[in-house]
Amino acid sequence: MSNLIQSHDGWNEKPPNWESIPEEVNEGDVSPVQEVSPRVDAEILSGFEGKQFDVILVLAGGLDEKGHCHPWVKRRLDLAVKFWHKDQSRYIVCLGGGTYHKAPFLNHASFVVHESTACADYLMRVHHVPGKQILKEWASFDTIANAFFALTNHVIPRRWQRILVITSDFHLPRSRKIFDWVFALDNSRVYQLDYAAHSDAGLDDDTISARREREAASMNNLERNIQRITTMEDFHTWFFTEHRAYNCVQDHEKVEEVIDERTRRSY
C-alpha cells in the first residue's frame, strides 16, 4: 500500500496514525462475495424500480480476526454498489465504529481500524467506488447509534430526505424499527426511509443463528425504549446517560457485555 494520500494540492505523506488497513491484512479480500446468485440481487433491485434516493446508508457488521468485513457485510456493500451504479452522484455512507462486545482491530501502527473504514476500503478496492463518493460514520457501536449518528452527522446537515438503508435479512426487523423510530424524532422534516436486506443464504448457519437469537432478545428492550422515548431531547438524555456504550454513570471500563464465544465471533 502506498504511503501517500491525495489532497487538494497534490500528494502528501500519510501521518503515522493514518487509519488504513495494511496491505497484508487485505490479502484475499479483493473480490465480492461470490456464492450468491446474481438473480438474488436482481430480485432485490427489481423491488425498487422507479424509486429515487438521496443517499445510501450501509450498516457495518463487524470485522474478523484479520480486519476483513464479515461475509454478510460484504454482501451489503456489494448490494449498495448495485444501487449506486444507478446514480453515481449519490454518496454511499458506511455506518459503524466498532462494537463493545470485543476489542477493536488495530492496524500495523496499533491504531484502531473502524468498521466503516474497512467497509470503505472494500468499496474502493473491490468495486472501485471513488473515495469522494463514500462517507464514513465511526462513532457508533450498535444499531441505535448507527441511526442516531447517521441522522445527526450526515442526513440533517445535507438535508437528505429519501434514504435507502441496507443491511442483512437477520438484521432487518430490528434495524427497521430503530431507524423508523430515531428518524421520526426529528420533527423538522419528513423522511422517506426504504430498506433493502441481502439474503443470509449460504452463510455460516451457526453464526447467523447466533445473530438471529441476539436480535430477537434485543427486540423486547427496544420496544420498551420506543414507547417511553418520544422526543429527540428524551433520546439524547437516554443515549448519553443510560446507553451502555455512551454513558458516564456506569464504569466505562466495564462496558463490555458478557456473551458466549459463538455470539462474540459474529461481531
Coordinates of C-alpha atoms in Angstrom, one line a residue:
M1 CA 0.0 0.0 0.0
S2 CA 1.4 3.4 -0.9
N3 CA 2.4 5.8 1.9
L4 CA 0.9 8.7 0.1
I5 CA -2.6 10.3 0.2
Q6 CA -4.1 12.6 -2.3
S7 CA -5.1 16.1 -1.1
H8 CA -6.4 19.2 -2.9
D9 CA -2.8 20.3 -3.6
G10 CA -1.2 17.1 -4.5
W11 CA 0.2 14.1 -2.7
N12 CA 1.4 14.1 0.9
E13 CA 2.9 11.5 3.2
K14 CA 0.4 9.6 5.4
P15 CA 0.6 10.6 9.1
P16 CA 1.6 7.8 11.4
N17 CA -1.9 7.3 12.7
W18 CA -3.4 7.0 9.2
E19 CA -6.5 4.8 9.8
S20 CA -5.9 2.4 6.9
I21 CA -5.7 -1.3 6.7
P22 CA -2.3 -2.7 5.9
E23 CA -1.9 -4.4 2.5
E24 CA -1.2 -7.8 4.1
V25 CA -4.5 -7.6 6.0
N26 CA -6.4 -7.3 2.8
E27 CA -4.8 -10.3 1.0
G28 CA -7.6 -12.4 -0.3
D29 CA -10.1 -9.7 0.3
V30 CA -10.2 -8.5 -3.3
S31 CA -13.4 -9.8 -4.7
P32 CA -17.1 -9.6 -3.9
V33 CA -18.8 -12.5 -2.1
Q34 CA -19.3 -14.9 -5.0
E35 CA -21.6 -17.6 -3.6
V36 CA -24.8 -15.5 -4.1
S37 CA -26.6 -15.9 -7.4
P38 CA -26.8 -12.6 -9.4
R39 CA -30.5 -13.4 -9.6
V40 CA -30.8 -12.6 -5.9
D41 CA -29.5 -9.1 -6.3
A42 CA -31.7 -8.6 -9.4
E43 CA -34.8 -9.6 -7.5
I44 CA -33.9 -7.2 -4.7
L45 CA -33.2 -4.3 -7.1
S46 CA -36.5 -5.0 -9.0
G47 CA -38.4 -4.1 -5.9
F48 CA -37.1 -0.6 -6.1
E49 CA -37.8 0.2 -9.7
G50 CA -38.6 3.9 -10.2
K51 CA -37.5 4.9 -6.6
Q52 CA -35.1 7.7 -6.2
F53 CA -32.8 8.0 -3.2
D54 CA -30.7 10.9 -1.9
V55 CA -28.2 8.7 -0.2
I56 CA -27.4 5.0 0.5
L57 CA -26.7 4.1 4.2
V58 CA -24.9 0.7 4.7
L59 CA -24.8 -0.8 8.2
A60 CA -21.4 -2.3 9.1
G61 CA -21.5 -5.6 11.0
G62 CA -18.1 -6.4 12.5
L63 CA -14.6 -7.4 11.4
D64 CA -13.0 -10.8 11.5
E65 CA -9.6 -11.5 13.2
K66 CA -7.8 -10.2 10.1
G67 CA -9.7 -7.0 9.9
H68 CA -11.8 -8.0 7.0
C69 CA -15.5 -7.3 6.8
H70 CA -17.6 -10.3 7.6
P71 CA -19.2 -12.1 4.6
W72 CA -22.6 -10.7 5.4
V73 CA -21.2 -7.2 5.4
K74 CA -19.6 -7.7 2.0
R75 CA -23.0 -8.7 0.7
R76 CA -24.5 -5.5 2.0
L77 CA -21.7 -3.5 0.3
D78 CA -22.0 -5.4 -3.0
L79 CA -25.7 -4.6 -3.0
A80 CA -25.1 -1.0 -2.2
V81 CA -22.8 -0.7 -5.2
K82 CA -25.6 -2.0 -7.5
F83 CA -27.9 0.7 -6.3
W84 CA -25.1 3.3 -6.5
H85 CA -24.5 2.4 -10.2
K86 CA -28.0 3.7 -11.0
D87 CA -26.9 7.2 -9.9
Q88 CA -23.2 7.6 -9.2
S89 CA -23.6 11.2 -8.0
R90 CA -25.0 9.8 -4.7
Y91 CA -23.0 9.0 -1.6
I92 CA -22.6 5.7 0.0
V93 CA -22.4 6.2 3.7
C94 CA -20.7 3.4 5.7
L95 CA -22.0 3.3 9.3
G96 CA -20.1 1.8 12.1
G97 CA -17.2 2.5 14.5
G98 CA -17.0 -0.9 16.3
T99 CA -18.6 -2.9 19.0
Y100 CA -18.4 -3.1 22.7
H101 CA -18.6 -6.9 22.5
K102 CA -14.9 -7.3 21.7
A103 CA -11.7 -5.3 21.4
P104 CA -11.1 -3.3 18.2
F105 CA -8.9 -4.4 15.3
L106 CA -5.6 -2.5 15.2
N107 CA -3.6 -1.6 12.2
H108 CA 0.2 -2.0 11.7
A109 CA 0.7 1.2 13.7
S110 CA -1.6 0.0 16.5
F111 CA -4.3 2.4 15.7
V112 CA -8.0 1.4 15.7
V113 CA -9.5 0.5 12.3
H114 CA -13.1 1.4 12.4
E115 CA -15.7 -0.8 10.8
S116 CA -16.7 1.9 8.4
T117 CA -13.1 2.3 7.3
A118 CA -12.9 -1.4 6.5
C119 CA -16.2 -1.0 4.6
A120 CA -15.0 2.0 2.6
D121 CA -11.7 0.2 1.9
Y122 CA -13.7 -2.8 0.5
L123 CA -15.8 -0.5 -1.7
M124 CA -12.7 1.2 -3.2
R125 CA -10.5 -1.9 -3.6
V126 CA -13.1 -4.3 -4.8
H127 CA -15.7 -2.2 -6.6
H128 CA -13.5 0.9 -7.4
V129 CA -16.1 3.3 -6.0
P130 CA -14.3 6.7 -5.8
G131 CA -13.4 7.7 -2.3
K132 CA -15.1 11.1 -2.9
Q133 CA -18.5 9.2 -3.1
I134 CA -18.0 7.4 0.2
L135 CA -18.7 9.0 3.6
K136 CA -17.9 7.3 6.9
E137 CA -19.5 7.4 10.4
W138 CA -17.3 5.9 13.1
A139 CA -18.9 7.0 16.4
S140 CA -21.4 4.2 16.6
F141 CA -21.1 0.9 18.5
D142 CA -24.5 -0.5 17.8
T143 CA -27.5 -0.2 15.5
I144 CA -29.2 2.5 17.6
A145 CA -26.1 4.6 17.4
N146 CA -25.8 3.9 13.6
A147 CA -29.2 5.6 13.2
F148 CA -28.6 8.5 15.5
F149 CA -25.1 9.4 14.2
A150 CA -26.2 8.8 10.6
L151 CA -29.0 11.3 11.2
T152 CA -27.1 13.9 13.1
N153 CA -23.7 13.7 11.3
H154 CA -24.8 13.3 7.7
V155 CA -28.5 13.3 6.9
I156 CA -29.5 16.6 8.7
P157 CA -26.5 18.6 7.5
R158 CA -27.1 17.5 3.9
R159 CA -30.9 17.8 4.1
W160 CA -31.4 14.4 2.6
Q161 CA -34.9 13.0 2.9
R162 CA -35.1 10.0 0.6
I163 CA -33.0 7.4 2.4
L164 CA -32.1 3.8 1.5
V165 CA -30.8 1.7 4.4
I166 CA -29.0 -1.6 3.5
T167 CA -28.4 -4.5 5.9
S168 CA -28.9 -8.2 6.1
D169 CA -32.1 -10.3 6.4
F170 CA -31.2 -11.4 10.0
H171 CA -30.7 -7.7 11.0
L172 CA -33.6 -6.1 9.1
P173 CA -36.6 -6.3 11.6
R174 CA -34.7 -4.5 14.4
S175 CA -32.9 -2.1 12.1
R176 CA -36.1 -1.0 10.5
K177 CA -37.7 -0.3 13.9
I178 CA -34.6 1.6 15.1
F179 CA -34.3 3.8 12.0
D180 CA -38.0 4.5 11.8
W181 CA -38.0 5.4 15.5
V182 CA -34.9 7.6 15.5
F183 CA -35.6 9.5 12.3
A184 CA -39.2 10.2 13.4
L185 CA -37.7 12.0 16.4
D186 CA -36.5 14.8 14.0
N187 CA -39.7 16.7 13.5
S188 CA -38.1 19.3 11.2
R189 CA -38.8 17.2 8.1
V190 CA -40.5 14.0 6.9
Y191 CA -38.2 11.2 5.8
Q192 CA -38.8 8.5 3.2
L193 CA -37.0 5.5 4.6
D194 CA -36.6 2.4 2.4
Y195 CA -34.9 -0.8 3.4
A196 CA -33.0 -3.4 1.4
A197 CA -31.8 -6.6 3.0
H198 CA -29.5 -9.1 1.5
S199 CA -30.1 -12.8 1.9
D200 CA -28.3 -14.8 4.6
A201 CA -28.4 -17.9 2.4
G202 CA -25.1 -19.8 2.2
L203 CA -23.5 -18.1 5.2
D204 CA -22.3 -20.0 8.2
D205 CA -25.5 -21.4 9.8
D206 CA -24.1 -21.3 13.4
T207 CA -23.1 -17.7 13.1
I208 CA -26.3 -16.5 11.6
S209 CA -28.3 -18.5 14.1
A210 CA -26.4 -16.7 16.9
R211 CA -27.1 -13.3 15.5
R212 CA -30.8 -14.1 14.9
E213 CA -31.1 -15.2 18.6
R214 CA -29.4 -12.0 19.7
E215 CA -31.6 -9.8 17.5
A216 CA -34.7 -11.4 19.0
A217 CA -33.5 -11.0 22.5
S218 CA -32.8 -7.3 21.9
M219 CA -36.2 -6.6 20.4
N220 CA -38.2 -6.5 23.7
N221 CA -35.9 -3.9 25.2
L222 CA -36.0 -1.9 22.1
E223 CA -39.8 -1.9 22.1
R224 CA -39.8 -0.5 25.7
N225 CA -37.5 2.3 24.8
I226 CA -39.5 3.2 21.7
Q227 CA -42.6 3.5 23.9
R228 CA -41.0 5.7 26.5
I229 CA -38.7 7.9 24.4
T230 CA -40.7 10.0 22.1
T231 CA -38.7 13.2 21.6
M232 CA -35.2 13.9 20.4
E233 CA -34.4 15.6 23.8
D234 CA -35.5 12.4 25.6
F235 CA -33.5 10.3 23.3
H236 CA -30.4 12.4 23.8
T237 CA -30.8 12.2 27.6
W238 CA -31.3 8.4 27.5
F239 CA -28.5 7.8 24.9
F240 CA -25.8 9.7 26.9
T241 CA -26.8 8.7 30.4
E242 CA -28.2 5.2 30.1
H243 CA -26.8 3.5 26.9
R244 CA -24.1 1.2 27.9
A245 CA -21.6 2.4 25.3
Y246 CA -22.1 6.2 25.8
N247 CA -23.0 6.9 29.4
C248 CA -20.6 8.1 32.1
V249 CA -22.6 6.8 35.0
Q250 CA -21.5 3.1 34.7
D251 CA -17.9 2.1 34.9
H252 CA -16.8 2.8 31.3
E253 CA -14.0 0.3 31.7
K254 CA -16.6 -2.5 32.3
V255 CA -18.8 -1.7 29.3
E256 CA -18.1 -5.0 27.6
E257 CA -21.1 -7.3 27.9
V258 CA -20.6 -10.9 28.8
I259 CA -21.7 -13.0 25.8
D260 CA -20.8 -16.5 24.6
E261 CA -18.0 -17.1 22.2
R262 CA -20.3 -18.2 19.4
T263 CA -22.0 -14.8 19.5
R264 CA -18.8 -12.8 20.0
R265 CA -17.3 -14.2 16.8
S266 CA -20.3 -12.8 14.9
Y267 CA -19.4 -9.2 15.8

